[in-house]
Amino acid sequence: MILVPDLADIDKTAVSDAERRVARLLGLVEGDPDAVAFHSVRLRSHPHKQQAEADFVVLWRNVVILVEVKGGGIGKHDGVWYSIDRRGDWHKLGSSPMDQAQSAMYALREILQDEGAGWFASEAAVITPDIDAPPHDVGWRPTHWLAREDMSSERLARALDVIASGARTPPAGRRRAGTERLRASLFGEFARMPVIDAQRGAVMEEQNRATAGQARLLAALARNPRVVASGGAGTGKSLVLVEAAKQEAERGRSVLITFNSRELAGYFAPHIGGRGIAVVPFADVGPGRRYDVVLVDEAQDLMNADSMDRLDTVMKGGRAEGRWRMFLDMNNQAHVDGAFDEEVFELVASEALRVDLDLNVRNTKAIVHMVQEYLGADIGDPGIVHGEKVHWHTPAGVGDVDAAEDVAMELVAGGVRKDDIWIIGAGAGAHSGQSARGFALRLPKVVKGLEAEHVVVYDLPRSFDAAGMAAFYVAVTRARVSLHIVASKEDRTRLQRLLRPRQVT
């Protein structure tokens, strides 16, 4: 069964050892290839319900099962429920564990049905792994309260089968939600993608939520051996790759993450550390080892015959029969680094399930609209509605690195940390390293696939040919919170020429 988040993250974040033990067992449960267990779900506020919580939400055989886990002992005295800790002390509960599970079940049912998921079967269950027998009560079926004797993966799978088999059938005339829709809805509602940067207000909160497109992709990745995922900059390809890699490793498979740009190693390492996942730049991938699963980020850089032939040698079963996922932005980033061959792409894509990510989860609405307006580039629908407008700065002279540093210093004066600012040069005269005033200078080919909270773009391309457009595209799509563009009068004139062809109808 897939765990969301994976077991390593649950071990870190769970406040209850009982939840950790149940998570380990759920991860070993087999029998339903579509099964997913979400841990520590805080159901979002609902107009008709107070916020509810569930220790686990399990999708099993097309039935949504809300599970409350209680470690230690459980008792009831004079109609009041208590938990009993290891010292034998009693702690009053607001309601019975089953009532808590049922409350979360009703809240989830109303949320998903209001969102158009359709009718679905749902059940509430309790797991108390430290007691020998569950308490008897007319308020629930004994099959729905599991105790110590059920604490093996085989017994737990059988118990889930029993719970699911007793679920209600849809009323006459009601449309039943299919497994695909339920999986996507649950991933979209509960999956939270990890980020490295600090959380910043409403913008960061929106960026940290899994989109519906990412939800569909995560669901597809679990069941299909070969997947090509396409999406513009900011649509969350690398975030999904991280989650997919953790899921594969959790199933005991050997996993390789590879990419053309060495700088991406620094992005992936903090997310998958300690899981035995190999993170290797493509130039260092050797023929000596074959992996069960290969995941390729920024695959447009490697979409050529030589690179695909080399990948064929490192995956078990080869490219035609192996298990792999390739994430790419073939239209807008194919001219910055590496080599992209359209014919090779069509051949590779014909071997896989194709999934498109169509919601931008990095850039604010203003940045998305600017990119669409000037470059005609599809980077998805804007998913981050909060955020500042794009800031244009016209210096008295040229839009060089000194002018960009002046803008960066204004940001620092406003409270932004230097480490949260990138200065990216999009033209031939730009360079990487550190500026005279201590800011990070970056080039488009170095930051492709990466992101920063605040970006200042300078040295705009002298020609907006394919290479110039691609460099400018990468530079302006790195920003998560604010984007500042330093453009001289001559730069603004060249940019205006990009607008005119798209304004003619």
Short mmCIF file of C-alpha atoms in Angstrom, two decimals:
data_model
loop_
_atom_site.label_atom_id
_atom_site.label_comp_id
_atom_site.label_asym_id
_atom_site.label_seq_id
_atom_site.Cartn_x
_atom_site.Cartn_y
_atom_site.Cartn_z
CA MET A 1 0.00 0.00 0.00
CA ILE A 2 1.24 3.51 -0.79
CA LEU A 3 1.81 5.75 2.23
CA VAL A 4 1.43 9.53 2.01
CA PRO A 5 3.76 10.83 3.28
CA ASP A 6 6.19 7.94 3.10
CA LEU A 7 7.21 5.92 6.14
CA ALA A 8 10.42 7.88 6.76
CA ASP A 9 8.45 11.13 7.03
CA ILE A 10 5.78 9.53 9.23
CA ASP A 11 8.49 8.28 11.60
CA LYS A 12 9.71 11.87 11.95
CA THR A 13 6.38 13.64 12.31
CA ALA A 14 4.02 11.22 14.09
CA VAL A 15 3.35 12.17 17.70
CA SER A 16 2.22 8.65 18.59
CA ASP A 17 4.31 5.50 18.49
CA ALA A 18 1.07 3.60 17.87
CA GLU A 19 0.59 5.57 14.64
CA ARG A 20 4.13 4.71 13.55
CA ARG A 21 3.48 1.01 14.14
CA VAL A 22 0.21 1.10 12.21
CA ALA A 23 1.91 3.00 9.38
CA ARG A 24 4.59 0.29 9.08
CA LEU A 25 1.92 -2.40 8.83
CA LEU A 26 -0.13 -0.45 6.28
CA GLY A 27 2.98 -0.08 4.14
CA LEU A 28 3.31 -3.88 4.06
CA VAL A 29 -0.35 -4.57 3.29
CA GLU A 30 -1.01 -6.08 -0.14
CA GLY A 31 -4.15 -7.11 -1.96
CA ASP A 32 -5.39 -3.90 -3.59
CA PRO A 33 -3.07 -2.27 -6.17
CA ASP A 34 -4.97 1.03 -5.88
CA ALA A 35 -4.74 1.25 -2.08
CA VAL A 36 -3.44 4.46 -0.51
CA ALA A 37 -3.12 5.43 3.17
CA PHE A 38 -2.85 9.12 4.10
CA HIS A 39 -1.43 9.85 7.55
CA SER A 40 -2.36 12.67 9.93
CA VAL A 41 -5.03 14.28 7.81
CA ARG A 42 -6.42 17.59 9.05
CA LEU A 43 -9.52 18.12 6.98
CA ARG A 44 -9.74 21.70 5.81
CA SER A 45 -12.44 23.98 7.15
CA HIS A 46 -15.86 23.36 5.68
CA PRO A 47 -18.80 25.80 5.64
CA HIS A 48 -21.06 23.32 7.43
CA LYS A 49 -18.56 21.38 9.56
CA GLN A 50 -15.95 22.26 12.12
CA GLN A 51 -12.47 21.09 11.25
CA ALA A 52 -12.04 17.37 11.82
CA GLU A 53 -8.95 15.19 12.04
CA ALA A 54 -8.17 11.62 11.04
CA ASP A 55 -5.07 9.62 11.94
CA PHE A 56 -5.32 7.73 8.64
CA VAL A 57 -7.53 7.91 5.58
CA VAL A 58 -7.33 4.62 3.69
CA LEU A 59 -8.68 4.00 0.19
CA TRP A 60 -9.27 0.23 0.02
CA ARG A 61 -11.24 -1.54 -2.72
CA ASN A 62 -12.97 1.72 -3.65
CA VAL A 63 -14.09 2.32 -0.05
CA VAL A 64 -12.76 5.28 1.94
CA ILE A 65 -11.99 4.14 5.51
CA LEU A 66 -11.33 6.76 8.22
CA VAL A 67 -9.08 5.25 10.94
CA GLU A 68 -8.55 6.53 14.47
CA VAL A 69 -5.49 5.06 16.24
CA LYS A 70 -5.21 5.02 20.04
CA GLY A 71 -2.12 3.65 21.77
CA GLY A 72 -2.13 2.43 25.36
CA GLY A 73 -5.35 1.42 27.07
CA ILE A 74 -8.93 2.56 26.52
CA GLY A 75 -11.61 2.68 29.18
CA LYS A 76 -15.13 3.96 29.80
CA HIS A 77 -16.52 5.01 33.19
CA ASP A 78 -19.93 6.55 33.90
CA GLY A 79 -20.41 7.16 30.19
CA VAL A 80 -17.09 9.00 29.80
CA TRP A 81 -14.22 7.65 27.68
CA TYR A 82 -10.60 7.69 28.89
CA SER A 83 -7.20 6.80 27.48
CA ILE A 84 -4.77 5.03 29.81
CA ASP A 85 -1.06 5.75 29.47
CA ARG A 86 1.88 3.45 30.30
CA ARG A 87 1.93 4.67 33.92
CA GLY A 88 -1.69 3.69 34.36
CA ASP A 89 -2.94 7.30 34.47
CA TRP A 90 -6.37 7.98 32.98
CA HIS A 91 -6.93 10.90 30.58
CA LYS A 92 -10.42 12.05 29.68
CA LEU A 93 -11.40 11.98 25.99
CA GLY A 94 -13.94 14.31 24.45
CA SER A 95 -15.66 11.39 22.76
CA SER A 96 -15.07 7.74 21.98
CA PRO A 97 -12.40 6.87 19.40
CA MET A 98 -15.15 5.56 17.12
CA ASP A 99 -17.06 8.84 17.39
CA GLN A 100 -13.88 10.69 16.38
CA ALA A 101 -13.43 8.45 13.33
CA GLN A 102 -17.08 8.81 12.34
CA SER A 103 -16.95 12.61 12.67
CA ALA A 104 -13.98 12.75 10.31
CA MET A 105 -15.76 10.37 7.94
CA TYR A 106 -18.84 12.60 7.72
CA ALA A 107 -16.71 15.72 7.18
CA LEU A 108 -14.68 14.10 4.40
CA ARG A 109 -17.79 12.72 2.72
CA GLU A 110 -19.39 16.15 2.59
CA ILE A 111 -16.22 17.87 1.36
CA LEU A 112 -15.62 15.49 -1.55
CA GLN A 113 -19.26 15.25 -2.56
CA ASP A 114 -19.53 19.05 -2.58
CA GLU A 115 -16.56 19.07 -4.95
CA GLY A 116 -18.36 16.76 -7.36
CA ALA A 117 -16.54 13.53 -6.63
CA GLY A 118 -19.81 11.60 -6.72
CA TRP A 119 -21.17 9.13 -4.21
CA PHE A 120 -18.63 6.87 -2.53
CA ALA A 121 -18.74 4.28 0.22
CA SER A 122 -17.10 5.32 3.49
CA GLU A 123 -16.54 3.58 6.80
CA ALA A 124 -15.06 4.48 10.19
CA ALA A 125 -12.66 2.20 12.05
CA VAL A 126 -10.53 2.24 15.21
CA ILE A 127 -7.19 0.55 15.84
CA THR A 128 -5.96 0.06 19.43
CA PRO A 129 -2.75 -1.96 19.00
CA ASP A 130 -1.97 -2.26 22.73
CA ILE A 131 -5.13 -3.95 24.03
CA ASP A 132 -6.23 -7.55 23.61
CA ALA A 133 -9.91 -7.00 22.88
CA PRO A 134 -11.95 -4.00 21.78
CA PRO A 135 -14.73 -2.72 24.05
CA HIS A 136 -18.22 -3.82 23.12
CA ASP A 137 -20.81 -1.20 22.27
CA VAL A 138 -24.03 -1.14 20.25
CA GLY A 139 -22.74 2.01 18.48
CA TRP A 140 -20.39 0.10 16.18
CA ARG A 141 -19.75 -3.25 14.60
CA PRO A 142 -16.98 -5.27 16.30
CA THR A 143 -15.33 -5.85 12.91
CA HIS A 144 -14.58 -2.11 12.76
CA TRP A 145 -12.51 -1.95 15.96
CA LEU A 146 -9.16 -3.71 15.57
CA ALA A 147 -6.90 -4.68 18.47
CA ARG A 148 -3.57 -6.40 19.20
CA GLU A 149 -4.38 -9.66 17.42
CA ASP A 150 -4.93 -7.78 14.15
CA MET A 151 -1.44 -6.25 14.20
CA SER A 152 0.11 -8.11 11.28
CA SER A 153 -0.02 -7.09 7.62
CA GLU A 154 -2.01 -10.23 6.73
CA ARG A 155 -4.58 -9.77 9.51
CA LEU A 156 -4.86 -6.07 8.74
CA ALA A 157 -5.49 -6.78 5.05
CA ARG A 158 -8.25 -9.25 5.95
CA ALA A 159 -9.80 -6.76 8.37
CA LEU A 160 -9.84 -4.07 5.67
CA ASP A 161 -11.50 -6.56 3.31
CA VAL A 162 -14.22 -7.23 5.89
CA ILE A 163 -14.81 -3.53 6.51
CA ALA A 164 -14.98 -2.76 2.79
CA SER A 165 -17.28 -5.71 2.04
CA GLY A 166 -19.84 -4.40 4.50
CA ALA A 167 -19.93 -0.89 3.08
CA ARG A 168 -23.14 0.55 1.74
CA THR A 169 -24.05 0.45 -1.94
CA PRO A 170 -25.06 3.67 -3.75
CA PRO A 171 -28.70 4.76 -3.54
CA ALA A 172 -30.74 4.37 -6.69
CA GLY A 173 -29.88 6.97 -9.27
CA ARG A 174 -26.68 8.20 -7.58
CA ARG A 175 -23.47 8.33 -9.59
CA ARG A 176 -20.71 6.38 -7.86
CA ALA A 177 -17.21 7.82 -7.81
CA GLY A 178 -14.72 5.56 -9.56
CA THR A 179 -11.39 4.58 -8.06
CA GLU A 180 -9.49 6.93 -10.37
CA ARG A 181 -11.56 9.91 -9.25
CA LEU A 182 -11.27 9.01 -5.57
CA ARG A 183 -7.50 8.57 -5.78
CA ALA A 184 -7.11 11.92 -7.54
CA SER A 185 -9.45 13.67 -5.10
CA LEU A 186 -7.68 12.25 -2.06
CA PHE A 187 -4.21 13.06 -3.38
CA GLY A 188 -5.37 16.57 -4.25
CA GLU A 189 -7.00 17.10 -0.86
CA PHE A 190 -4.25 15.74 1.36
CA ALA A 191 -0.88 15.43 -0.40
CA ARG A 192 1.48 18.17 0.69
CA MET A 193 4.68 18.58 -1.27
CA PRO A 194 7.86 19.38 0.66
CA VAL A 195 9.70 22.65 0.01
CA ILE A 196 13.21 23.69 1.01
CA ASP A 197 12.66 27.43 1.36
CA ALA A 198 10.95 28.98 4.36
CA GLN A 199 7.19 29.38 4.21
CA ARG A 200 6.14 32.91 3.31
CA GLY A 201 2.54 33.91 3.95
CA ALA A 202 -0.30 33.13 1.59
CA VAL A 203 1.95 32.64 -1.45
CA MET A 204 3.97 29.87 0.21
CA GLU A 205 0.85 28.22 1.61
CA GLU A 206 -0.69 27.99 -1.86
CA GLN A 207 2.55 26.73 -3.39
CA ASN A 208 2.86 24.00 -0.78
CA ARG A 209 -0.43 22.32 -1.67
CA ALA A 210 -0.51 19.51 -4.19
CA THR A 211 -2.48 20.51 -7.26
CA ALA A 212 -5.14 18.41 -8.91
CA GLY A 213 -2.76 17.85 -11.81
CA GLN A 214 -0.05 16.59 -9.48
CA ALA A 215 -2.63 14.37 -7.82
CA ARG A 216 -3.53 12.72 -11.11
CA LEU A 217 0.14 12.24 -11.91
CA LEU A 218 0.99 10.70 -8.53
CA ALA A 219 -1.92 8.30 -8.95
CA ALA A 220 -0.76 7.37 -12.46
CA LEU A 221 2.85 6.86 -11.42
CA ALA A 222 1.94 4.21 -8.88
CA ARG A 223 0.26 1.94 -11.41
CA ASN A 224 2.05 2.48 -14.74
CA PRO A 225 5.57 1.23 -15.44
CA ARG A 226 6.50 4.01 -17.89
CA VAL A 227 5.35 7.63 -17.69
CA VAL A 228 6.20 10.80 -19.60
CA ALA A 229 5.11 13.88 -17.62
CA SER A 230 5.05 17.18 -19.48
CA GLY A 231 4.56 20.62 -17.98
CA GLY A 232 5.81 24.17 -18.17
CA ALA A 233 8.16 25.77 -15.66
CA GLY A 234 6.58 25.93 -12.24
CA THR A 235 4.02 23.14 -12.70
CA GLY A 236 5.64 21.01 -10.00
CA LYS A 237 7.48 18.36 -12.01
CA SER A 238 10.44 18.07 -9.63
CA LEU A 239 8.17 18.01 -6.58
CA VAL A 240 6.18 15.13 -8.03
CA LEU A 241 9.40 13.32 -8.99
CA VAL A 242 10.55 13.43 -5.35
CA GLU A 243 7.28 11.93 -4.09
CA ALA A 244 7.31 9.29 -6.82
CA ALA A 245 10.89 8.29 -5.98
CA LYS A 246 10.04 7.91 -2.29
CA GLN A 247 7.03 5.74 -3.14
CA GLU A 248 9.14 3.47 -5.33
CA ALA A 249 11.87 3.13 -2.69
CA GLU A 250 9.24 2.37 -0.06
CA ARG A 251 8.20 -0.65 -2.15
CA GLY A 252 11.75 -2.02 -1.92
CA ARG A 253 12.80 -1.06 -5.46
CA SER A 254 16.25 0.30 -6.33
CA VAL A 255 15.79 3.87 -7.59
CA LEU A 256 17.93 6.23 -9.67
CA ILE A 257 17.22 9.95 -10.08
CA THR A 258 19.26 11.51 -12.87
CA PHE A 259 19.44 14.83 -14.74
CA ASN A 260 21.72 16.80 -17.02
CA SER A 261 22.41 19.81 -14.80
CA ARG A 262 24.69 19.01 -11.82
CA GLU A 263 23.11 21.80 -9.78
CA LEU A 264 19.91 19.75 -9.42
CA ALA A 265 21.71 17.31 -7.11
CA GLY A 266 21.56 19.96 -4.40
CA TYR A 267 17.79 20.18 -4.79
CA PHE A 268 17.05 16.47 -4.55
CA ALA A 269 19.47 15.45 -1.79
CA PRO A 270 17.63 17.07 1.15
CA HIS A 271 14.32 15.52 0.10
CA ILE A 272 15.33 11.87 -0.27
CA GLY A 273 18.25 11.50 2.15
CA GLY A 274 18.46 8.22 4.07
CA ARG A 275 16.23 6.26 1.72
CA GLY A 276 18.90 4.58 -0.40
CA ILE A 277 17.88 6.48 -3.54
CA ALA A 278 20.74 7.15 -5.96
CA VAL A 279 20.98 10.79 -7.11
CA VAL A 280 23.49 10.90 -9.96
CA PRO A 281 24.06 13.54 -12.68
CA PHE A 282 23.66 11.93 -16.10
CA ALA A 283 27.30 12.50 -17.03
CA ASP A 284 28.30 10.28 -14.08
CA VAL A 285 25.85 7.45 -14.75
CA GLY A 286 27.85 4.35 -15.60
CA PRO A 287 26.85 1.03 -17.17
CA GLY A 288 27.90 -1.04 -14.16
CA ARG A 289 24.54 -1.04 -12.32
CA ARG A 290 20.92 -1.51 -13.37
CA TYR A 291 18.06 -0.01 -11.37
CA ASP A 292 14.48 -1.17 -10.86
CA VAL A 293 13.22 2.37 -11.47
CA VAL A 294 14.82 5.35 -13.24
CA LEU A 295 13.44 8.89 -12.88
CA VAL A 296 14.75 11.63 -15.19
CA ASP A 297 14.26 15.31 -14.40
CA GLU A 298 14.52 17.98 -17.12
CA ALA A 299 14.41 15.10 -19.60
CA GLN A 300 14.25 17.47 -22.58
CA ASP A 301 18.02 17.95 -22.08
CA LEU A 302 18.58 14.23 -22.68
CA MET A 303 15.95 13.61 -25.35
CA ASN A 304 18.35 12.45 -28.06
CA ALA A 305 19.43 9.09 -29.41
CA ASP A 306 22.79 8.87 -27.60
CA SER A 307 21.34 9.73 -24.18
CA MET A 308 18.33 7.43 -24.55
CA ASP A 309 20.60 4.55 -25.60
CA ARG A 310 22.70 5.16 -22.49
CA LEU A 311 19.64 5.19 -20.23
CA ASP A 312 18.63 1.88 -21.79
CA THR A 313 21.71 0.27 -20.21
CA VAL A 314 21.00 1.32 -16.60
CA MET A 315 17.40 0.17 -16.13
CA LYS A 316 16.29 -3.41 -15.66
CA GLY A 317 14.35 -4.54 -18.70
CA GLY A 318 15.72 -1.69 -20.78
CA ARG A 319 13.73 1.33 -21.85
CA ALA A 320 11.10 -0.70 -23.71
CA GLU A 321 10.26 -3.03 -20.80
CA GLY A 322 11.68 -1.25 -17.78
CA ARG A 323 10.11 1.01 -15.16
CA TRP A 324 10.86 4.71 -15.69
CA ARG A 325 9.43 8.22 -15.41
CA MET A 326 10.59 11.19 -17.47
CA PHE A 327 9.67 14.77 -16.55
CA LEU A 328 10.14 17.47 -19.16
CA ASP A 329 9.27 20.87 -20.57
CA MET A 330 9.96 20.21 -24.23
CA ASN A 331 8.60 23.42 -25.74
CA ASN A 332 10.07 26.14 -23.57
CA GLN A 333 13.30 24.80 -22.06
CA ALA A 334 14.59 22.63 -24.89
CA HIS A 335 17.09 25.23 -26.15
CA VAL A 336 18.94 26.13 -22.94
CA ASP A 337 21.12 23.08 -22.24
CA GLY A 338 21.54 19.60 -23.69
CA ALA A 339 19.97 18.41 -26.96
CA PHE A 340 16.31 17.77 -27.80
CA ASP A 341 15.30 15.63 -30.79
CA GLU A 342 11.58 15.72 -31.64
CA GLU A 343 11.66 12.33 -33.38
CA VAL A 344 13.35 10.68 -30.39
CA PHE A 345 10.73 12.22 -28.11
CA GLU A 346 7.86 10.84 -30.16
CA LEU A 347 9.43 7.37 -30.05
CA VAL A 348 9.99 7.48 -26.29
CA ALA A 349 6.53 8.93 -25.60
CA SER A 350 4.90 6.13 -27.60
CA GLU A 351 6.28 3.64 -25.06
CA ALA A 352 4.68 5.33 -22.05
CA LEU A 353 1.61 6.84 -20.46
CA ARG A 354 1.61 10.59 -21.15
CA VAL A 355 0.43 12.97 -18.43
CA ASP A 356 0.27 16.77 -18.60
CA LEU A 357 0.63 19.11 -15.64
CA ASP A 358 -1.48 22.17 -16.35
CA LEU A 359 -1.52 24.24 -13.14
CA ASN A 360 1.39 26.46 -12.19
CA VAL A 361 2.29 26.00 -8.51
CA ARG A 362 5.47 28.09 -8.32
CA ASN A 363 4.84 31.45 -9.96
CA THR A 364 2.26 34.01 -8.93
CA LYS A 365 -0.63 34.90 -11.20
CA ALA A 366 1.12 38.10 -12.29
CA ILE A 367 4.27 36.23 -13.37
CA VAL A 368 2.30 33.59 -15.27
CA HIS A 369 0.40 36.27 -17.19
CA MET A 370 3.59 38.17 -18.00
CA VAL A 371 5.25 35.06 -19.43
CA GLN A 372 2.17 34.24 -21.48
CA GLU A 373 1.90 37.83 -22.70
CA TYR A 374 5.50 38.37 -23.80
CA LEU A 375 6.63 34.86 -24.70
CA GLY A 376 3.40 33.11 -25.58
CA ALA A 377 4.68 30.26 -23.40
CA ASP A 378 2.27 27.86 -21.74
CA ILE A 379 3.36 27.46 -18.12
CA GLY A 380 -0.05 26.32 -16.93
CA ASP A 381 -2.99 28.10 -15.43
CA PRO A 382 -2.06 30.38 -12.53
CA GLY A 383 -2.60 28.53 -9.27
CA ILE A 384 -1.05 31.16 -6.97
CA VAL A 385 -3.54 34.00 -6.95
CA HIS A 386 -1.85 36.03 -4.24
CA GLY A 387 1.40 37.83 -4.79
CA GLU A 388 2.86 41.05 -6.08
CA LYS A 389 2.78 42.42 -9.61
CA VAL A 390 5.87 42.03 -11.78
CA HIS A 391 8.23 44.93 -11.03
CA TRP A 392 9.87 46.65 -14.02
CA HIS A 393 12.94 48.82 -13.42
CA THR A 394 14.32 51.13 -16.13
CA PRO A 395 17.81 52.42 -15.25
CA ALA A 396 19.23 55.62 -16.67
CA GLY A 397 21.86 53.61 -18.54
CA VAL A 398 22.14 49.93 -19.43
CA GLY A 399 20.42 47.14 -17.54
CA ASP A 400 23.64 45.65 -16.23
CA VAL A 401 24.55 43.79 -13.06
CA ASP A 402 25.13 47.05 -11.14
CA ALA A 403 21.56 48.12 -11.83
CA ALA A 404 20.35 44.67 -10.76
CA GLU A 405 22.31 44.94 -7.50
CA ASP A 406 20.64 48.28 -6.79
CA VAL A 407 17.25 46.55 -7.02
CA ALA A 408 18.45 43.70 -4.81
CA MET A 409 19.66 46.17 -2.19
CA GLU A 410 16.19 47.75 -2.12
CA LEU A 411 14.74 44.31 -1.38
CA VAL A 412 17.20 43.82 1.47
CA ALA A 413 16.28 47.24 2.85
CA GLY A 414 12.67 46.05 2.84
CA GLY A 415 13.49 43.03 5.01
CA VAL A 416 14.38 40.31 2.45
CA ARG A 417 17.38 38.09 3.27
CA LYS A 418 20.25 38.18 0.78
CA ASP A 419 20.21 34.39 0.56
CA ASP A 420 16.62 34.51 -0.74
CA ILE A 421 17.56 36.65 -3.77
CA TRP A 422 18.96 35.47 -7.09
CA ILE A 423 20.26 37.84 -9.75
CA ILE A 424 19.91 36.09 -13.11
CA GLY A 425 21.48 37.36 -16.32
CA ALA A 426 19.57 36.32 -19.44
CA GLY A 427 22.01 37.69 -22.04
CA ALA A 428 25.39 36.75 -23.44
CA GLY A 429 27.22 39.16 -21.15
CA ALA A 430 26.01 37.62 -17.90
CA HIS A 431 28.11 35.45 -15.60
CA SER A 432 27.70 33.33 -12.48
CA GLY A 433 29.30 33.58 -9.07
CA GLN A 434 28.93 36.31 -6.45
CA SER A 435 28.35 39.97 -7.11
CA ALA A 436 30.46 42.77 -5.66
CA ARG A 437 27.83 43.33 -2.98
CA GLY A 438 27.47 39.66 -2.06
CA PHE A 439 24.45 38.53 -4.11
CA ALA A 440 24.21 35.20 -5.94
CA LEU A 441 24.66 35.62 -9.69
CA ARG A 442 23.11 32.86 -11.77
CA LEU A 443 22.80 31.81 -15.43
CA PRO A 444 19.65 30.26 -16.95
CA LYS A 445 21.35 26.94 -17.73
CA VAL A 446 22.45 26.68 -14.08
CA VAL A 447 19.08 27.45 -12.47
CA LYS A 448 16.87 25.45 -14.84
CA GLY A 449 14.69 23.25 -12.64
CA LEU A 450 15.45 25.33 -9.51
CA GLU A 451 13.73 28.27 -7.85
CA ALA A 452 14.23 31.21 -5.50
CA GLU A 453 11.88 33.39 -3.49
CA HIS A 454 12.95 36.66 -5.14
CA VAL A 455 14.52 37.01 -8.60
CA VAL A 456 16.08 40.03 -10.29
CA VAL A 457 16.60 39.56 -14.04
CA TYR A 458 19.10 41.73 -15.93
CA ASP A 459 21.06 41.73 -19.22
CA LEU A 460 18.08 40.86 -21.40
CA PRO A 461 18.89 39.01 -24.65
CA ARG A 462 19.97 41.18 -27.56
CA SER A 463 17.97 38.92 -29.86
CA PHE A 464 14.80 37.07 -28.97
CA ASP A 465 15.57 34.10 -31.20
CA ALA A 466 14.99 30.54 -29.96
CA ALA A 467 18.00 30.66 -27.62
CA GLY A 468 17.24 34.18 -26.38
CA MET A 469 13.57 33.39 -25.75
CA ALA A 470 14.51 30.21 -23.87
CA ALA A 471 17.05 32.01 -21.66
CA PHE A 472 14.59 34.79 -20.81
CA TYR A 473 11.85 32.22 -20.16
CA VAL A 474 13.97 30.28 -17.69
CA ALA A 475 15.14 33.44 -15.92
CA VAL A 476 11.68 34.91 -15.29
CA THR A 477 10.04 31.64 -14.23
CA ARG A 478 12.36 30.95 -11.25
CA ALA A 479 10.63 33.39 -8.87
CA ARG A 480 8.27 32.16 -6.17
CA VAL A 481 7.35 35.42 -4.44
CA SER A 482 8.53 38.43 -6.43
CA LEU A 483 10.01 39.04 -9.89
CA HIS A 484 11.98 42.18 -10.78
CA ILE A 485 13.11 42.85 -14.36
CA VAL A 486 15.82 45.41 -15.05
CA ALA A 487 15.22 46.60 -18.62
CA SER A 488 16.76 49.57 -20.37
CA LYS A 489 14.73 51.65 -22.83
CA GLU A 490 16.22 49.60 -25.67
CA ASP A 491 15.29 46.37 -23.85
CA ARG A 492 11.71 47.57 -23.41
CA THR A 493 11.50 48.39 -27.13
CA ARG A 494 12.62 44.86 -28.07
CA LEU A 495 10.13 43.36 -25.63
CA GLN A 496 7.30 45.44 -27.07
CA ARG A 497 7.96 43.85 -30.46
CA LEU A 498 7.18 40.48 -28.88
CA LEU A 499 3.72 41.75 -27.92
CA ARG A 500 2.59 43.04 -31.30
CA PRO A 501 2.28 39.73 -33.20
CA ARG A 502 0.07 38.33 -30.42
CA GLN A 503 -2.12 41.43 -30.32
CA VAL A 504 -3.15 41.04 -33.96
CA THR A 505 -6.33 38.96 -34.38
#
